Amino acid sequence: MDIRNFCIIAHIDHGKSTLADRMIEATGTLQKREMKEQLLDMMDLERERGITIKLTPVRMQWNPSTHSGQGGVQLNLIDTPGHTDFRYEVSRSLAACEGAILLVDASQGIQAQTLAVLTMALEHDLVIIPVLNKIDLPAADTERVSDEVVKLLGCGREEIFRISAKEGRGVSEVLDAVIARIPEPRKVASASASSSSARALIFDAVMDTYRGAVAYVRVVEGEFRKGDRVHLLGTKTPVEVLDLGHFAPKYVSDPVLHEGEIGYIVTGSKDVTSVRTGDTAASSPTMMPLPGYKEVQPMVFAGLYPSAADDYPQLREALEKLALNDAALSFEPERNAALGNGFRCGFLGLLHMDIVQERLEREHNCDLVITAPSVLYEVQLAVKRPAEVVRSSLLKIDEPDTARISNPADFPDPSCIREVREPWVRLEVVCRAQDIGAVMTLVGDRRGIYLSLEYLDADRALLHFEVPLQAIVLDFFDLLKSATSGYGSMSYETIGYRAGELVKLQILLLGESADALSTIVHSSEAHSVGAIICRKLKEVIPKEQFQIPIQAAIGAKIVARETVPAYRKDVTGYLYGGDVTRKRKLLEKQKKGKKRMKKMGRVTLTQEAFLSVLKR
Ligand code: GTP
């Protein structure tokens, strides 16, 4: 059968979902009345925010001679997300395809993510079809952007398509090119002598309330039929194919999935951990697994706690279900002095964290409290690792004397530490030539190291830096946008761990350490971060009968301080006339009393006070 598998890759908002809509219409996969905008963004959340979070497959037919769907070649399209945080979704889509449409907004030109996704597609040996979108916009500069694309891909100008996905202009020609330029699915040498052997790569999975785990597959070899017994090789789980079929884009049942096709397999498994993205579904348990995906490493960690302690089991269940559909999400139980039982979760970035929080709240009815995000530090210990030091380590520890810590409360005593290492990333920024200075300053302020600069064209530059992940993970993107009047874009990739002067900043209330409030900072920032936290705490800690000192400290050194003043009752109010020493005596007595109270006093932090510091 004639089949083409391809995906659309682009920088965020360059029009992937819109182009997919037009293709679905042009091929007659859905009637106009069944269409809605950005059809493949199926989650409510995706539609509301106008961003793609999940990869979405759809099967279409296209006949180049009649420019209609009838009697055409089978096209399997996967729409991919554009934001850096969801790059893992893109990499999985690429592994299921032979070609990719590289979509570039003709008014914006090549952006940081365009480069990042293109590099990934080339690593997978995909055929690239360059397409300029949004040529209907007055700001579109097709000549300039064509030059950029030619320079980037080394292709001819005539190979670049110019379309308007919004108006549907040029979409048929792109579909023709998909058939003409992208090769048919590669034949894979059979892993077994048997003619009935079949293997498929699981590139995604979802939990269906009624049908159990549904695997999204690309059949690499052989055929799958309803009722077949298949083995999930990685998790060693045998399952029965209860149903299978393709995406249109809703599930459409078929009798068989052929070699090269993209479709779904309903496994019926109720165990959320049995169907894993990247695993191989095979007809026999002895077959070789297909090369899977690199395990994704979470970059940002935060504590997730149910608002009501009783909801803890519900949160666990929700996280397990979500993790099936979101291979990048990791979690493990954690306890916090102020918030109770919860989970330490690992995310790919802040947007991912935001989306997970919202999905948990919407799809699983969880009411959540989320703590300040942090990266994962490697702490090399001077002494052999005491067990309690590595309480919270979502990742495995390869070296016996090194702990991986994301929760500052778990940070060991400085005397036990030989070295602290933090993750670094290679950062690529695309900006206008006039903004280069501002970007350099911004990255420099964040402990970044400038590497090199290239010009994409006369007015636009691509800058390469290395920066600590911690320095860019929180608010860097917003700052970049304001420094470049909205024209800058960025992408980053981890390059490993480097030693740094990282210290645990402790917060002392009434001289006592409040461990749940501590953070890990670079020593150069300790003073300013400490001052901010102390100021915030001063606003939220209620006054007592005695003064409450709030201090930020590194070890024994205090780096910032604020004081919550005490209530003072007017103890001299009832005096009238008389000697001034009587008044003084009363005040002395009051002072002594307060001193005693302070000695015995404790500050109990309310959850609100605690959160005002921990929350973003
Ligand atoms: P992400 O999946 O979030 O990365 O976005 P996307 O690449 O799927 O982009 P999407 O299709 O959501 O389009 C982004 C915006 O661009 C939407 O507001 C579209 O209406 C608009 N858009 C897409 N194509 C065109 C076009 O050809 N012309 C014009 N004028 N606007 C377009």
XYZ file of C-alpha atoms and ligand atoms in Angstrom:
648
model
C 0.000 0.000 0.000
C 1.125 3.523 -0.744
C 1.796 5.258 2.560
C 3.562 8.461 3.666
C 4.230 9.257 7.305
C 5.155 12.846 8.101
C 4.929 15.490 10.768
C 4.824 19.277 10.863
C 7.560 20.928 12.891
C 7.933 24.627 13.631
C 8.582 27.300 16.198
C 5.639 27.994 18.481
C 2.684 29.709 16.753
C 4.050 29.476 13.232
C 0.820 27.721 12.230
C 1.238 23.937 12.501
C -2.248 23.212 13.793
C -3.802 25.586 11.248
C -1.992 23.888 8.367
C -3.118 20.504 9.711
C -6.734 21.826 9.693
C -6.441 22.843 6.053
C -4.978 19.467 5.093
C -7.820 17.663 6.857
C -10.295 19.802 4.900
C -8.546 19.540 1.529
C -8.319 15.769 1.765
C -11.980 15.501 2.739
C -11.058 13.627 5.947
C -13.723 15.647 7.721
C -16.535 17.703 6.288
C -16.432 21.469 6.777
C -19.289 21.319 9.267
C -17.335 18.858 11.410
C -14.330 21.143 11.500
C -13.407 23.587 14.181
C -10.277 25.688 14.379
C -7.089 23.938 15.414
C -8.963 20.657 15.368
C -5.980 18.586 16.422
C -5.567 20.557 19.629
C -7.997 18.251 21.357
C -7.596 19.174 24.985
C -9.692 22.099 26.219
C -6.525 23.455 27.686
C -4.798 23.462 24.294
C -7.685 25.264 22.649
C -7.992 27.877 25.364
C -4.322 28.695 25.409
C -3.890 28.277 21.668
C -0.892 26.020 22.118
C -0.257 22.406 21.232
C 0.847 20.286 24.169
C 0.425 16.768 22.881
C 1.384 15.236 19.568
C -1.768 14.296 17.618
C -1.912 11.875 14.703
C -4.455 11.928 11.871
C -4.820 9.766 8.745
C -5.823 11.287 5.408
C -5.909 10.264 1.727
C -4.560 12.431 -1.082
C -4.685 11.912 -4.788
C -2.284 14.304 -6.553
C -3.931 13.889 -9.935
C -7.433 14.842 -8.823
C -6.408 17.042 -5.885
C -8.868 15.273 -3.657
C -8.835 12.541 -1.083
C -10.509 9.901 -3.179
C -8.454 6.912 -4.224
C -5.345 8.571 -2.932
C -2.192 7.712 -1.082
C -2.523 7.178 2.680
C -0.997 10.117 4.560
C -0.336 9.830 8.288
C 0.292 13.245 9.762
C 1.458 13.952 13.297
C 0.947 17.496 14.555
C 3.643 18.377 17.087
C 3.949 21.024 19.830
C 6.237 24.003 19.298
C 7.305 24.972 22.819
C 10.722 23.834 24.117
C 9.178 22.081 27.086
C 7.392 19.652 24.795
C 10.332 18.880 22.598
C 10.155 15.284 23.743
C 6.792 14.974 22.000
C 8.456 16.170 18.812
C 11.295 13.666 19.068
C 8.824 10.809 19.418
C 6.798 11.986 16.440
C 9.951 12.176 14.341
C 10.813 8.565 15.114
C 7.476 7.461 13.638
C 7.893 9.393 10.357
C 10.011 9.517 7.205
C 9.551 13.189 6.461
C 8.775 16.560 8.030
C 7.290 19.832 6.883
C 9.428 22.611 8.312
C 6.998 25.482 8.694
C 8.372 29.010 9.021
C 6.284 32.110 9.658
C 7.056 34.442 6.728
C 6.635 37.517 8.910
C 8.940 36.310 11.683
C 11.500 34.182 9.883
C 13.579 31.473 11.453
C 13.355 31.369 15.238
C 15.290 29.534 17.923
C 12.886 26.584 17.994
C 12.914 26.276 14.213
C 16.602 25.504 14.483
C 16.158 23.134 17.416
C 13.446 21.014 15.782
C 15.231 21.002 12.434
C 18.372 19.611 14.069
C 16.288 16.849 15.604
C 14.624 16.009 12.290
C 17.991 15.816 10.552
C 19.287 13.499 13.276
C 16.418 11.167 12.387
C 17.367 11.344 8.683
C 14.017 12.792 7.720
C 13.299 14.417 4.374
C 12.554 18.084 5.004
C 9.997 20.074 3.020
C 10.486 23.793 3.732
C 7.261 25.821 3.781
C 6.781 29.548 4.428
C 3.441 30.242 6.091
C 1.327 33.371 6.620
C 2.175 34.969 3.269
C -1.181 36.762 3.525
C 0.160 38.975 6.318
C 1.267 42.463 5.253
C 4.398 41.996 7.365
C 5.362 38.814 5.483
C 8.801 39.150 3.936
C 9.000 36.026 1.815
C 12.191 37.007 -0.001
C 14.189 37.608 3.144
C 12.862 34.513 4.914
C 13.457 32.408 1.776
C 17.089 33.551 1.902
C 17.289 32.438 5.518
C 15.836 29.024 4.696
C 18.166 28.546 1.707
C 21.120 29.410 3.908
C 19.947 27.044 6.623
C 19.008 24.003 4.551
C 21.233 24.518 1.550
C 18.210 23.905 -0.663
C 17.141 25.703 -3.842
C 14.719 28.647 -3.587
C 12.309 26.812 -5.883
C 12.031 23.968 -3.355
C 10.423 26.272 -0.783
C 6.620 26.464 -0.698
C 4.852 29.704 0.116
C 1.425 29.270 1.624
C -1.254 30.790 3.770
C -2.591 28.103 6.070
C -5.291 30.474 7.204
C -6.682 31.025 3.708
C -5.769 27.573 2.439
C -3.539 28.976 -0.339
C -0.841 26.565 -1.514
C -1.905 23.668 0.720
C -2.647 21.262 -2.171
C 0.844 21.786 -3.576
C 2.356 20.946 -0.209
C 0.303 17.714 -0.094
C 1.552 16.853 -3.597
C 5.114 17.418 -2.412
C 4.601 15.167 0.600
C 3.831 12.322 -1.794
C 6.518 13.226 -4.317
C 9.404 13.953 -1.958
C 8.885 11.860 1.178
C 9.780 8.186 0.752
C 7.481 5.297 1.591
C 8.002 3.651 4.985
C 11.357 1.910 5.185
C 11.303 -1.869 5.098
C 12.863 -3.239 8.241
C 14.779 -6.490 8.076
C 12.611 -9.008 9.876
C 13.739 -9.800 13.388
C 12.372 -13.307 13.186
C 12.147 -16.048 10.589
C 8.405 -16.418 11.061
C 6.228 -14.801 8.403
C 3.624 -13.858 11.009
C 6.065 -11.813 13.085
C 5.031 -8.251 13.778
C 6.539 -5.324 15.655
C 5.337 -1.812 16.349
C 6.870 1.162 18.100
C 4.682 2.698 20.811
C 5.101 6.448 20.374
C 2.382 7.536 22.772
C -0.258 6.118 25.104
C -3.412 7.274 26.823
C -5.616 5.840 29.524
C -9.183 5.408 28.404
C -11.689 5.118 31.232
C -13.591 2.307 29.548
C -11.062 0.592 27.327
C -7.932 0.707 29.477
C -4.538 1.729 28.113
C -4.505 2.621 24.416
C -1.119 2.517 22.659
C -0.394 4.800 19.695
C 1.798 2.770 17.394
C 3.785 2.868 14.195
C 3.824 -0.638 12.715
C 7.385 -1.323 11.670
C 7.060 -4.905 10.548
C 4.216 -7.341 9.827
C 0.538 -6.866 10.667
C -1.621 -6.577 13.740
C -5.223 -7.810 13.945
C -8.015 -7.692 16.445
C -7.736 -10.596 18.886
C -3.953 -10.988 18.385
C -1.876 -11.657 21.448
C 0.947 -9.158 21.626
C 3.802 -8.692 24.026
C 4.997 -5.362 25.324
C 8.682 -6.174 25.374
C 9.994 -3.552 27.788
C 7.454 -4.091 30.541
C 7.172 -7.834 29.706
C 3.393 -7.625 29.624
C 1.286 -9.859 27.388
C -1.927 -8.176 26.213
C -4.731 -8.939 23.817
C -5.568 -6.550 20.995
C -9.161 -5.694 21.920
C -9.482 -3.235 19.081
C -7.250 -1.403 16.638
C -7.558 1.216 13.957
C -6.482 4.649 12.780
C -7.021 8.284 13.742
C -9.433 10.361 11.718
C -8.575 12.119 14.044
C -10.994 10.273 16.351
C -10.498 6.509 16.741
C -11.783 4.607 13.697
C -11.744 0.852 14.045
C -10.034 -1.230 11.306
C -9.696 -4.989 10.887
C -5.932 -4.807 10.515
C -2.954 -2.451 10.884
C -0.432 -2.985 8.093
C 3.296 -2.542 7.943
C 4.253 1.128 7.828
C 0.912 2.394 9.136
C 0.280 4.605 12.133
C -2.678 3.713 14.344
C -3.829 2.718 17.792
C -4.095 -0.568 19.688
C -6.515 -0.965 22.578
C -4.794 -3.216 25.098
C -7.454 -3.212 27.786
C -4.695 -3.114 30.393
C -5.838 -1.338 33.516
C -2.307 -1.154 34.854
C -1.133 2.304 33.929
C 2.527 1.365 34.122
C 2.359 -1.557 31.663
C 2.087 0.476 28.459
C 5.153 2.652 28.141
C 6.008 5.178 25.486
C 9.073 4.043 23.534
C 8.355 0.363 24.166
C 7.852 -2.231 21.409
C 4.667 -4.227 20.873
C 5.636 -7.559 19.285
C 3.978 -10.783 18.249
C 6.459 -12.859 20.244
C 8.176 -12.155 23.574
C 11.519 -13.293 22.156
C 11.726 -10.640 19.415
C 14.261 -7.827 19.521
C 12.890 -4.537 20.858
C 13.002 -1.605 18.435
C 15.340 1.221 19.334
C 13.231 3.254 21.759
C 13.643 6.853 22.793
C 16.155 8.432 25.047
C 14.601 8.604 28.506
C 13.631 12.180 29.155
C 15.285 13.828 32.080
C 13.126 16.210 34.044
C 14.750 19.628 34.415
C 12.622 21.377 37.001
C 11.321 19.976 40.260
C 8.614 21.122 42.621
C 6.497 19.765 45.434
C 2.848 19.030 44.647
C 0.547 18.794 47.645
C -3.202 18.223 47.913
C -4.964 21.189 49.550
C -6.813 18.796 51.811
C -4.708 16.026 53.359
C -7.440 13.447 52.638
C -6.961 13.900 48.910
C -3.488 12.376 48.918
C -4.565 8.963 47.466
C -6.588 10.738 44.801
C -3.561 12.792 43.819
C -1.412 9.679 43.555
C -3.903 8.021 41.241
C -4.218 11.140 39.114
C -0.440 11.439 38.766
C -0.131 7.799 37.729
C -2.743 8.230 35.027
C -1.258 11.450 33.771
C 2.246 9.994 33.649
C 1.053 7.351 31.185
C 0.088 10.044 28.721
C 2.973 12.296 29.657
C 6.172 10.293 29.599
C 8.191 13.275 30.795
C 6.436 13.560 34.142
C 8.097 11.862 37.113
C 7.110 11.864 40.760
C 7.856 10.370 44.151
C 6.350 10.826 47.602
C 7.607 13.660 49.763
C 6.735 15.097 53.154
C 6.821 18.720 54.082
C 6.640 20.096 57.603
C 4.035 22.700 56.703
C 2.131 21.067 53.852
C 1.980 17.420 54.888
C 2.170 14.513 52.433
C 2.642 15.175 48.763
C 4.867 14.419 45.809
C 8.128 15.740 44.486
C 7.534 16.000 40.753
C 9.949 16.460 37.889
C 8.968 18.560 34.863
C 10.599 19.568 31.582
C 10.138 23.255 32.272
C 7.788 25.800 33.767
C 5.165 25.581 31.041
C 5.109 21.817 31.471
C 4.681 22.292 35.222
C 1.850 24.721 34.637
C 0.128 22.352 32.240
C 0.485 19.370 34.583
C -0.985 21.395 37.416
C -3.906 22.475 35.258
C -4.527 19.012 33.877
C -4.548 17.556 37.377
C -7.013 20.191 38.493
C -9.292 19.904 35.483
C -9.123 16.322 34.361
C -8.705 14.765 37.781
C -10.374 17.269 40.099
C -7.341 17.726 42.315
C -7.014 20.891 44.333
C -3.306 21.560 44.513
C -0.620 23.509 46.262
C 2.630 23.715 44.341
C 5.947 24.838 45.803
C 8.714 26.909 44.245
C 10.441 25.113 41.367
C 14.081 24.161 41.600
C 16.593 22.319 39.414
C 18.362 19.099 40.368
C 21.751 19.530 42.065
C 24.492 16.982 42.384
C 26.087 17.091 45.777
C 29.358 15.273 46.209
C 29.800 14.361 49.820
C 33.012 14.585 51.736
C 32.007 11.595 53.797
C 30.296 8.426 52.677
C 26.671 9.035 51.932
C 24.419 8.767 54.953
C 21.122 7.260 53.888
C 18.989 10.202 54.925
C 20.909 12.585 52.696
C 19.516 11.000 49.547
C 15.950 10.777 50.694
C 14.673 12.650 47.722
C 16.371 11.591 44.558
C 14.151 11.086 41.557
C 17.103 9.931 39.531
C 19.397 7.025 40.136
C 22.717 7.673 41.744
C 25.681 6.346 39.825
C 28.451 7.418 42.157
C 28.326 6.195 45.730
C 29.382 9.506 47.266
C 27.069 11.725 45.231
C 23.494 12.638 46.030
C 21.067 14.278 43.644
C 18.937 16.768 45.429
C 16.187 19.084 44.296
C 14.600 19.845 47.626
C 16.657 22.397 49.592
C 15.412 20.872 52.834
C 17.396 17.733 51.916
C 20.640 19.630 51.423
C 23.282 18.218 53.756
C 25.294 20.231 56.217
C 28.022 22.288 54.487
C 30.701 20.420 56.436
C 29.674 17.174 54.684
C 29.899 18.676 51.193
C 32.937 18.456 48.984
C 31.383 19.987 45.875
C 27.995 21.031 44.548
C 27.293 20.758 40.836
C 24.403 22.266 38.899
C 22.984 21.582 35.430
C 24.155 23.831 32.593
C 22.492 24.351 29.251
C 23.530 25.545 25.830
C 21.271 28.484 25.093
C 20.447 29.709 21.606
C 18.860 33.121 21.189
C 17.604 34.557 17.907
C 17.118 38.330 17.996
C 17.340 41.547 15.967
C 20.838 42.944 15.481
C 19.913 46.029 17.514
C 19.040 43.872 20.548
C 22.317 41.950 20.708
C 23.728 44.213 23.439
C 20.651 43.868 25.626
C 20.646 40.086 25.266
C 24.357 39.889 26.107
C 23.815 41.926 29.279
C 20.833 39.839 30.276
C 22.675 36.541 29.885
C 25.799 37.998 31.519
C 23.757 38.977 34.573
C 22.638 35.385 34.809
C 26.168 34.003 35.053
C 26.050 33.059 31.346
C 29.099 32.585 29.119
C 29.002 33.992 25.596
C 30.211 31.540 22.948
C 29.575 32.871 19.442
C 27.351 34.863 17.127
C 26.126 34.245 13.583
C 23.961 36.384 11.344
C 20.904 34.695 9.828
C 20.561 37.758 7.600
C 21.605 41.395 7.736
C 19.280 42.229 10.600
C 18.940 39.034 12.599
C 21.465 37.242 14.717
C 21.774 33.848 16.339
C 23.697 33.927 19.608
C 25.137 30.932 21.420
C 25.663 30.898 25.174
C 26.213 28.532 28.047
C 24.242 29.267 31.215
C 23.271 27.532 34.426
C 19.769 26.133 34.017
C 18.725 27.567 37.361
C 19.452 31.063 36.066
C 17.085 30.862 33.111
C 14.399 28.494 34.186
C 12.182 30.877 36.118
C 11.663 34.235 34.496
C 14.315 34.452 31.803
C 11.942 34.101 28.871
C 9.842 37.055 30.030
C 12.952 39.166 30.520
C 14.227 38.210 27.077
C 10.916 39.202 25.533
C 10.985 42.602 27.177
C 14.661 43.185 26.395
C 14.027 42.484 22.704
C 10.608 44.177 22.384
C 9.086 40.756 21.810
C 11.342 39.834 18.880
C 13.719 37.477 20.684
C 13.230 33.733 20.856
C 15.193 31.083 22.688
C 15.774 27.375 22.984
C 18.070 25.385 25.220
C 19.485 21.958 25.675
C 21.289 20.473 28.674
C 25.014 19.955 28.401
C 25.748 18.412 31.772
C 26.719 19.321 35.299
C 29.349 21.809 36.421
C 30.664 22.672 39.841
C 29.500 25.983 41.261
C 29.535 27.980 44.451
C 26.074 26.947 45.479
C 24.931 27.369 49.015
C 21.877 26.652 51.059
C 20.231 29.849 52.166
C 18.509 29.210 55.452
C 15.755 31.258 56.948
C 15.769 31.790 60.690
C 12.710 32.877 62.606
C 13.425 33.921 66.177
C 16.866 32.445 65.644
C 15.493 29.032 64.742
C 15.918 27.526 61.312
C 12.735 27.040 59.297
C 13.969 24.331 56.979
C 10.946 24.269 54.719
C 11.717 27.842 53.673
C 15.338 27.315 52.683
C 16.508 27.642 49.079
C 19.642 26.877 47.123
C 21.321 29.878 45.544
C 24.601 30.883 43.980
C 26.724 32.587 46.630
C 26.786 35.820 44.607
C 22.989 36.036 44.790
C 22.582 34.992 48.406
C 22.305 38.518 49.721
C 19.676 39.763 47.292
C 17.560 36.598 47.405
C 17.773 36.570 51.207
C 16.609 40.170 51.378
C 13.608 39.447 49.160
C 12.503 36.438 51.202
C 12.887 38.301 54.500
C 10.858 41.215 53.183
C 8.096 38.915 51.962
C 7.974 37.102 55.274
C 7.762 40.351 57.188
C 4.592 41.187 55.310
C 2.867 37.926 56.138
C 3.994 37.014 59.648
C 1.463 38.330 62.147
C 2.715 40.531 64.998
C 3.235 38.959 68.410
C 3.760 40.408 71.877
C 7.470 40.275 71.167
C 9.732 41.250 68.279
C 10.352 38.581 65.661
C 13.685 38.739 63.860
C 13.640 37.180 60.379
C 17.109 36.323 59.145
C 18.592 34.765 56.039
C 21.806 32.904 56.700
C 24.440 30.837 54.995
C 25.795 28.560 57.672
C 26.449 30.893 60.586
C 26.686 34.034 58.461
C 23.620 36.271 58.404
C 23.152 37.861 54.966
C 19.819 39.651 55.398
C 17.474 40.626 58.181
C 14.044 42.094 58.829
C 12.147 42.487 62.084
C 8.460 42.148 62.760
C 7.760 44.735 65.498
C 5.930 43.707 68.656
C 2.536 44.770 69.833
C 2.935 47.175 72.737
C 0.176 47.706 75.159
C 0.150 51.114 76.759
C 0.909 50.009 80.301
C 1.260 53.570 81.592
C -2.176 54.710 80.489
C -3.773 54.688 83.930
C -1.032 56.845 85.518
C -1.892 60.433 86.151
C 0.724 62.918 87.222
C 3.297 61.728 89.717
C 6.956 61.023 89.353
C 8.390 60.021 85.950
C 10.233 57.105 87.560
C 6.889 55.356 88.122
C 6.327 55.382 84.380
C 9.844 54.163 83.699
C 9.446 51.326 86.165
C 6.322 50.079 84.435
C 7.990 50.180 81.026
C 11.004 48.274 82.377
C 8.685 45.631 83.732
C 6.937 45.338 80.376
C 10.276 44.986 78.602
C 11.348 42.169 80.907
C 8.056 40.368 80.397
C 8.448 40.587 76.617
C 11.980 39.255 76.853
C 10.722 36.232 78.745
C 7.910 35.680 76.254
C 10.350 35.891 73.385
C 12.531 33.232 74.979
C 9.614 30.863 75.188
C 7.864 32.112 72.107
C 7.604 30.255 68.813
C 6.509 31.497 65.455
C 4.043 29.219 63.818
C 3.838 29.856 60.131
C 0.402 29.750 58.644
C 0.126 27.941 55.330
C -0.522 31.249 53.570
C 2.654 32.777 54.967
C 4.591 29.744 53.955
C 3.190 29.717 50.463
C 3.803 33.384 49.836
C 7.480 32.536 49.969
C 7.453 29.141 48.350
C 5.045 29.898 45.593
C 6.179 31.512 42.418
P 1.759 25.697 18.669
O 1.210 24.351 18.408
O 1.280 26.273 19.935
O 3.211 25.754 18.514
O 1.159 26.653 17.532
P 0.942 26.253 16.026
O 2.239 26.233 15.313
O 0.077 25.046 15.929
O 0.169 27.516 15.488
P -1.388 27.682 15.254
O -1.847 26.845 14.103
O -2.068 27.542 16.557
O -1.407 29.169 14.752
C -0.966 30.245 15.520
C -1.677 31.516 15.116
O -1.310 31.879 13.778
C -3.188 31.366 15.110
O -3.743 32.537 15.621
C -3.528 31.203 13.630
O -4.804 31.692 13.336
C -2.447 32.046 12.982
N -2.148 31.585 11.609
C -1.815 30.354 11.221
N -1.610 30.310 9.876
C -1.808 31.555 9.417
C -1.739 32.173 8.101
O -1.449 31.557 7.103
N -2.003 33.502 8.054
C -2.327 34.231 9.143
N -2.568 35.524 8.980
N -2.393 33.704 10.372
C -2.149 32.379 10.519
